[in-house]
Amino acid sequence: MALSFNFDKEADQANGKAFCAGGDIVSAIVCSLAGHWTSSLFFYKKLLASVYLMATYSKSTVSLINGIVMGAGAGLSINTKFRIVTEKAIFAMPEASIGHVPDVGASYFLSRLPGYFGEYIGLTGARLDGAEMVACGLATHFVHSVKLNTLESLLQNATSDVTMATLIETCTDKAVLKKNSSFKRLEIINNCFSKETVEEIIICLEKELENGAEEWIKNALSSMSSSCPLSLKIFLKSIRLGRVQNFKQCLYRDYIISAHLLRRTVSNNFYEGSRAKLFSKDNKPKWEPSKLELVSDEMVDQCLRNIDDEDLKCLELPDHRIESRL
């Protein structure tokens, strides 16, 4: 569950165990197959505009994350000023496993995590718990779930940033990393995921595995070997660009990449991955190209270029928002 507050006493709440875990992808695919490839981009434009609104809203917003947050849900909640997680929180960006790429501003907020931890999260789809989210900076506070109702009531009385921060601190608990947390292996992660290409990253991980069979390395290699090769290379290019760009530029690129994937500019991977993972669920996607070495730089660059198609409407984001913290 994720809950967002602002000082106007408005709240947007997602009930249940997960705040976006594939439902938006299913809708996008169905919409595109039933109509024109641009049909689902209407929803995506609204989503990116909402993400931008949450990130640049002039009054402070709070996300309470007490469950699974992935994809669009991550974009909406991770970009608020205060991001509070519990022991039940789980964060992941597994889009490469369905032929898409981590989006909704991920190339911005993941690229600003310590070292190359963002590359690790985006390329492997690794799941983080609440303590890891606080440790790496995705979350600002850790609060035990039994205190959420109390915190929610306190936040109703917040009248300023200072008041809100003070109220949150009264409920904050210490976040303790598990012994096997991948964030405790940041030195190895930085060494491997700082490489220039996905192929070099994999080679580095394989060498590290020879020095000791750590479970997180096995999981990382397994995830990357089953993910879409083209998606992995697009994301690595995108997050490296995101390191030196602002939030709005990253969202514009997300829109262009998604448009190319829906348009099938280079391949059918997004539809094929969705079929295998979300529709027929055989978990056996047939990627094209099927191997990393078959994915050329031109294929990747093509998915980042503007599309000359009169049916594609431009993404429009407001200019009047407060962008000082972005």
Coordinates of C-alpha atoms in Angstrom, one line a residue:
M1 CA 0.0 0.0 0.0
A2 CA 1.1 3.5 -0.7
L3 CA -0.4 6.7 0.7
S4 CA 0.4 10.2 -0.3
F5 CA -0.5 13.4 1.6
N6 CA -0.2 17.1 0.9
F7 CA -0.9 20.1 3.1
D8 CA -4.3 20.6 1.4
K9 CA -5.5 17.6 3.5
E10 CA -6.0 15.5 0.4
A11 CA -4.9 11.9 0.2
D12 CA -4.5 9.3 -2.6
Q13 CA -4.5 5.8 -1.3
A14 CA -3.9 2.4 -3.0
N15 CA -5.3 -0.4 -0.9
G16 CA -4.1 -4.0 -0.9
K17 CA -0.7 -5.6 -1.0
A18 CA 0.7 -3.9 -4.1
F19 CA 0.8 -0.4 -5.5
C20 CA 1.1 -1.3 -9.2
A21 CA 2.5 -4.7 -10.1
G22 CA 1.7 -5.2 -13.8
G23 CA -1.9 -4.1 -14.2
D24 CA -1.0 -1.0 -16.1
I25 CA 1.1 -3.1 -18.5
V26 CA -1.7 -5.4 -19.2
S27 CA -4.0 -2.5 -20.0
A28 CA -1.4 -0.9 -22.3
I29 CA -0.9 -4.1 -24.3
V30 CA -4.6 -4.8 -24.6
C31 CA -5.3 -1.3 -25.6
S32 CA -2.5 -1.3 -28.3
L33 CA -3.5 -4.7 -29.7
A34 CA -7.2 -3.7 -29.9
G35 CA -6.5 -0.3 -31.6
H36 CA -3.6 1.8 -32.8
W37 CA -0.2 1.5 -31.2
T38 CA -0.5 5.0 -29.9
S39 CA -3.8 4.3 -28.0
S40 CA -2.1 3.2 -24.7
L41 CA 0.2 6.2 -24.8
F42 CA -2.7 8.4 -23.8
F43 CA -2.7 6.7 -20.4
Y44 CA 1.1 6.8 -20.3
K45 CA 1.2 10.5 -20.9
K46 CA -1.2 10.9 -17.9
L47 CA 0.9 8.7 -15.8
L48 CA 4.2 10.6 -16.5
A49 CA 2.4 13.9 -15.9
S50 CA 1.2 12.6 -12.6
V51 CA 4.7 11.5 -11.7
Y52 CA 6.0 14.9 -12.6
L53 CA 3.3 16.6 -10.5
M54 CA 4.1 14.5 -7.5
A55 CA 7.8 15.2 -7.8
T56 CA 7.5 19.0 -8.3
Y57 CA 4.4 19.8 -6.3
S58 CA 4.9 23.1 -4.5
K59 CA 3.6 21.7 -1.2
S60 CA 5.3 18.7 0.4
T61 CA 3.9 15.2 -0.2
V62 CA 4.4 12.0 1.8
S63 CA 4.3 8.4 0.6
L64 CA 3.6 5.7 3.1
I65 CA 4.8 2.4 1.6
N66 CA 3.6 -0.7 3.4
G67 CA 3.7 -3.3 0.7
I68 CA 4.9 -4.0 -2.8
V69 CA 5.8 -1.0 -4.9
M70 CA 6.9 -1.5 -8.5
G71 CA 6.7 0.2 -11.9
A72 CA 4.2 3.1 -12.0
G73 CA 3.6 2.8 -8.3
A74 CA 7.3 3.4 -7.7
G75 CA 7.3 6.4 -9.9
L76 CA 4.4 8.0 -8.1
S77 CA 5.7 7.3 -4.6
I78 CA 9.5 7.4 -4.8
N79 CA 9.4 11.0 -6.2
T80 CA 7.7 12.5 -3.2
K81 CA 9.6 14.6 -0.6
F82 CA 9.0 12.2 2.3
R83 CA 9.1 8.5 1.6
I84 CA 8.2 6.3 4.6
V85 CA 8.6 2.6 4.5
T86 CA 7.7 -0.3 6.8
E87 CA 9.0 -3.8 7.4
K88 CA 6.5 -4.9 4.8
A89 CA 7.8 -2.7 2.0
I90 CA 9.2 -4.3 -1.1
F91 CA 10.6 -2.2 -4.0
A92 CA 11.6 -3.4 -7.5
M93 CA 11.9 -2.3 -11.1
P94 CA 11.6 -5.6 -13.0
E95 CA 10.6 -4.1 -16.4
A96 CA 13.5 -5.7 -18.3
S97 CA 12.0 -9.1 -17.6
I98 CA 9.0 -8.3 -19.8
G99 CA 10.8 -6.5 -22.6
H100 CA 10.3 -3.0 -21.3
V101 CA 12.7 -0.8 -19.3
P102 CA 12.6 0.8 -15.8
D103 CA 10.8 4.1 -16.5
V104 CA 8.6 6.7 -14.7
G105 CA 11.8 8.7 -13.9
A106 CA 13.9 5.7 -12.9
S107 CA 16.9 6.8 -14.9
Y108 CA 16.8 9.9 -12.7
F109 CA 16.2 8.6 -9.2
L110 CA 18.1 5.3 -9.6
S111 CA 21.1 7.1 -11.0
R112 CA 21.3 9.2 -7.9
L113 CA 21.7 6.3 -5.5
P114 CA 25.1 5.6 -4.0
G115 CA 27.7 4.4 -6.5
Y116 CA 26.2 2.2 -9.2
F117 CA 23.5 0.7 -7.0
G118 CA 20.8 2.1 -9.3
E119 CA 22.3 0.2 -12.3
Y120 CA 22.2 -3.0 -10.2
I121 CA 18.5 -2.5 -9.3
G122 CA 17.4 -1.7 -12.8
L123 CA 19.4 -4.3 -14.6
T124 CA 18.6 -7.2 -12.3
G125 CA 15.1 -6.3 -11.0
A126 CA 16.4 -7.0 -7.5
R127 CA 13.9 -6.6 -4.7
L128 CA 14.7 -4.3 -1.8
D129 CA 13.1 -4.4 1.6
G130 CA 12.3 -1.3 3.7
A131 CA 15.6 -1.2 5.5
E132 CA 17.5 -1.4 2.2
M133 CA 15.3 1.4 0.7
V134 CA 16.3 3.7 3.6
A135 CA 20.0 2.7 3.4
C136 CA 20.3 3.5 -0.3
G137 CA 18.2 6.6 -0.2
L138 CA 15.0 5.5 -2.0
A139 CA 13.2 6.1 1.3
T140 CA 13.6 8.8 3.9
H141 CA 12.2 7.1 7.0
F142 CA 11.5 3.7 8.4
V143 CA 8.4 3.2 10.6
H144 CA 6.9 -0.1 11.9
S145 CA 3.6 -0.8 10.3
V146 CA 1.7 -0.9 13.6
K147 CA 2.4 2.9 13.9
L148 CA 1.0 3.8 10.5
N149 CA -2.5 4.7 11.7
T150 CA -1.0 6.9 14.4
L151 CA 1.4 8.6 11.9
E152 CA -1.5 9.1 9.4
S153 CA -3.5 10.9 12.1
L154 CA -0.5 13.1 13.1
L155 CA 0.1 14.1 9.5
Q156 CA -3.4 15.5 9.2
N157 CA -2.2 18.3 11.5
A158 CA 0.9 19.1 9.5
T159 CA 1.1 22.8 8.4
S160 CA 4.7 23.0 7.1
D161 CA 7.7 21.0 6.1
V162 CA 9.3 21.4 9.5
T163 CA 6.1 20.3 11.2
M164 CA 5.8 17.3 8.9
A165 CA 9.4 16.3 9.4
T166 CA 9.1 16.6 13.2
L167 CA 5.9 14.5 13.3
I168 CA 7.4 11.8 11.2
E169 CA 10.5 11.7 13.4
T170 CA 8.3 10.9 16.4
C171 CA 7.3 7.6 14.8
T172 CA 10.6 6.7 13.1
D173 CA 12.4 3.5 14.0
K174 CA 15.9 2.3 13.2
A175 CA 16.2 0.4 10.0
V176 CA 18.5 -2.6 10.3
L177 CA 20.0 -4.2 7.2
K178 CA 20.0 -7.9 7.0
K179 CA 23.3 -9.7 7.0
N180 CA 22.9 -10.9 3.4
S181 CA 21.7 -7.5 2.1
S182 CA 23.1 -6.7 -1.3
F183 CA 23.6 -3.1 -0.2
K184 CA 26.3 -4.4 2.1
R185 CA 28.1 -5.5 -1.0
L186 CA 28.2 -2.0 -2.5
E187 CA 32.0 -2.2 -3.2
I188 CA 31.5 -5.2 -5.5
I189 CA 28.4 -3.7 -7.0
N190 CA 30.3 -0.5 -7.9
N191 CA 33.1 -2.5 -9.4
C192 CA 30.8 -4.6 -11.6
F193 CA 28.0 -2.2 -12.5
S194 CA 30.2 0.7 -13.3
K195 CA 31.4 -1.1 -16.5
E196 CA 30.6 0.4 -19.8
T197 CA 28.5 -2.4 -21.3
V198 CA 26.1 -5.0 -20.1
E199 CA 28.4 -7.7 -21.3
E200 CA 31.3 -6.4 -19.2
I201 CA 29.0 -6.2 -16.2
I202 CA 28.1 -9.9 -16.6
I203 CA 31.8 -10.9 -17.0
C204 CA 32.7 -9.0 -13.9
L205 CA 29.9 -10.6 -11.9
E206 CA 31.0 -14.1 -13.1
K207 CA 34.6 -13.4 -11.9
E208 CA 33.3 -12.3 -8.5
L209 CA 31.2 -15.5 -8.3
E210 CA 34.5 -17.5 -8.7
N211 CA 35.7 -15.8 -5.5
G212 CA 32.7 -16.9 -3.5
A213 CA 29.2 -18.2 -4.3
E214 CA 27.2 -15.3 -2.9
E215 CA 23.5 -15.7 -3.5
W216 CA 22.9 -12.2 -4.6
I217 CA 25.4 -12.6 -7.5
K218 CA 23.7 -15.8 -8.6
N219 CA 20.4 -14.1 -8.5
A220 CA 21.7 -11.1 -10.5
L221 CA 23.2 -13.3 -13.2
S222 CA 20.1 -15.5 -13.4
S223 CA 17.8 -12.4 -13.7
M224 CA 19.9 -10.7 -16.4
S225 CA 20.3 -13.9 -18.4
S226 CA 16.5 -14.3 -18.6
S227 CA 15.7 -10.6 -19.2
C228 CA 15.3 -9.0 -22.6
P229 CA 18.8 -8.3 -24.0
L230 CA 17.6 -5.2 -25.8
S231 CA 15.9 -3.8 -22.7
L232 CA 19.0 -4.3 -20.6
K233 CA 21.1 -2.3 -23.1
I234 CA 18.5 0.5 -23.5
F235 CA 18.3 0.9 -19.7
L236 CA 22.0 1.0 -19.2
K237 CA 22.2 3.8 -21.8
S238 CA 19.3 5.6 -20.3
I239 CA 20.5 5.6 -16.7
R240 CA 24.0 6.8 -17.8
L241 CA 22.3 9.7 -19.6
G242 CA 20.1 10.3 -16.5
R243 CA 23.1 10.9 -14.3
V244 CA 23.7 14.2 -16.0
Q245 CA 20.1 15.2 -16.9
N246 CA 17.2 16.7 -15.0
F247 CA 14.0 15.0 -14.1
K248 CA 11.9 16.4 -16.9
Q249 CA 14.5 15.2 -19.5
C250 CA 14.4 11.7 -18.1
L251 CA 10.6 11.6 -18.3
Y252 CA 10.7 12.8 -21.9
R253 CA 13.1 10.0 -22.7
D254 CA 10.9 7.4 -20.9
Y255 CA 8.0 8.5 -23.1
I256 CA 10.1 8.1 -26.3
I257 CA 11.4 4.7 -25.3
S258 CA 7.9 3.4 -24.4
A259 CA 6.6 4.7 -27.7
H260 CA 9.3 2.8 -29.6
L261 CA 8.6 -0.4 -27.7
L262 CA 4.8 -0.1 -28.4
R263 CA 5.5 0.8 -32.0
R264 CA 7.8 -2.2 -32.3
T265 CA 10.4 0.0 -33.9
V266 CA 13.2 -2.6 -33.4
S267 CA 11.4 -5.7 -32.1
N268 CA 8.2 -7.2 -30.7
N269 CA 9.9 -7.8 -27.3
F270 CA 7.4 -5.7 -25.1
Y271 CA 4.5 -7.7 -26.5
E272 CA 6.3 -11.0 -26.3
G273 CA 7.5 -10.4 -22.7
S274 CA 4.0 -9.4 -21.6
R275 CA 2.6 -12.5 -23.2
A276 CA 5.0 -14.8 -21.5
K277 CA 4.9 -13.1 -18.1
L278 CA 1.4 -11.6 -17.8
F279 CA -0.9 -13.3 -20.2
S280 CA -0.1 -17.0 -21.0
K281 CA 2.4 -17.0 -18.1
D282 CA 4.6 -19.7 -19.6
N283 CA 7.6 -17.6 -18.6
K284 CA 9.3 -18.5 -21.8
P285 CA 9.7 -15.3 -23.8
K286 CA 11.4 -15.5 -27.2
W287 CA 13.5 -12.3 -27.3
E288 CA 14.7 -10.7 -30.5
P289 CA 17.6 -10.3 -30.7
S290 CA 18.0 -13.4 -28.5
K291 CA 21.5 -12.5 -27.2
L292 CA 23.3 -9.4 -25.9
E293 CA 26.0 -9.7 -28.5
L294 CA 23.3 -9.4 -31.2
V295 CA 22.0 -6.1 -29.9
S296 CA 23.8 -3.4 -31.8
D297 CA 24.4 0.2 -30.6
E298 CA 22.2 1.3 -33.5
M299 CA 19.3 -0.6 -32.2
V300 CA 19.7 1.0 -28.8
D301 CA 20.1 4.5 -30.2
Q302 CA 17.1 4.0 -32.4
C303 CA 14.9 3.5 -29.4
L304 CA 16.0 6.8 -27.9
R305 CA 15.4 8.9 -31.1
N306 CA 12.3 11.1 -31.6
I307 CA 9.6 9.5 -33.7
D308 CA 8.4 11.2 -36.8
D309 CA 4.8 10.1 -36.8
E310 CA 1.8 12.4 -36.9
D311 CA -0.2 10.0 -34.8
L312 CA 2.2 10.3 -31.9
K313 CA 1.3 13.2 -29.5
C314 CA 4.1 14.9 -27.7
L315 CA 4.5 14.6 -24.0
E316 CA 3.7 17.9 -22.4
L317 CA 4.9 18.7 -18.8
P318 CA 4.1 22.0 -17.1
D319 CA 6.8 24.6 -16.7
H320 CA 5.5 26.3 -13.6
R321 CA 6.2 23.6 -11.1
I322 CA 8.9 23.8 -8.4
E323 CA 12.0 21.9 -9.5
S324 CA 14.5 23.1 -6.9
R325 CA 15.0 19.6 -5.5
L326 CA 15.2 17.9 -8.8

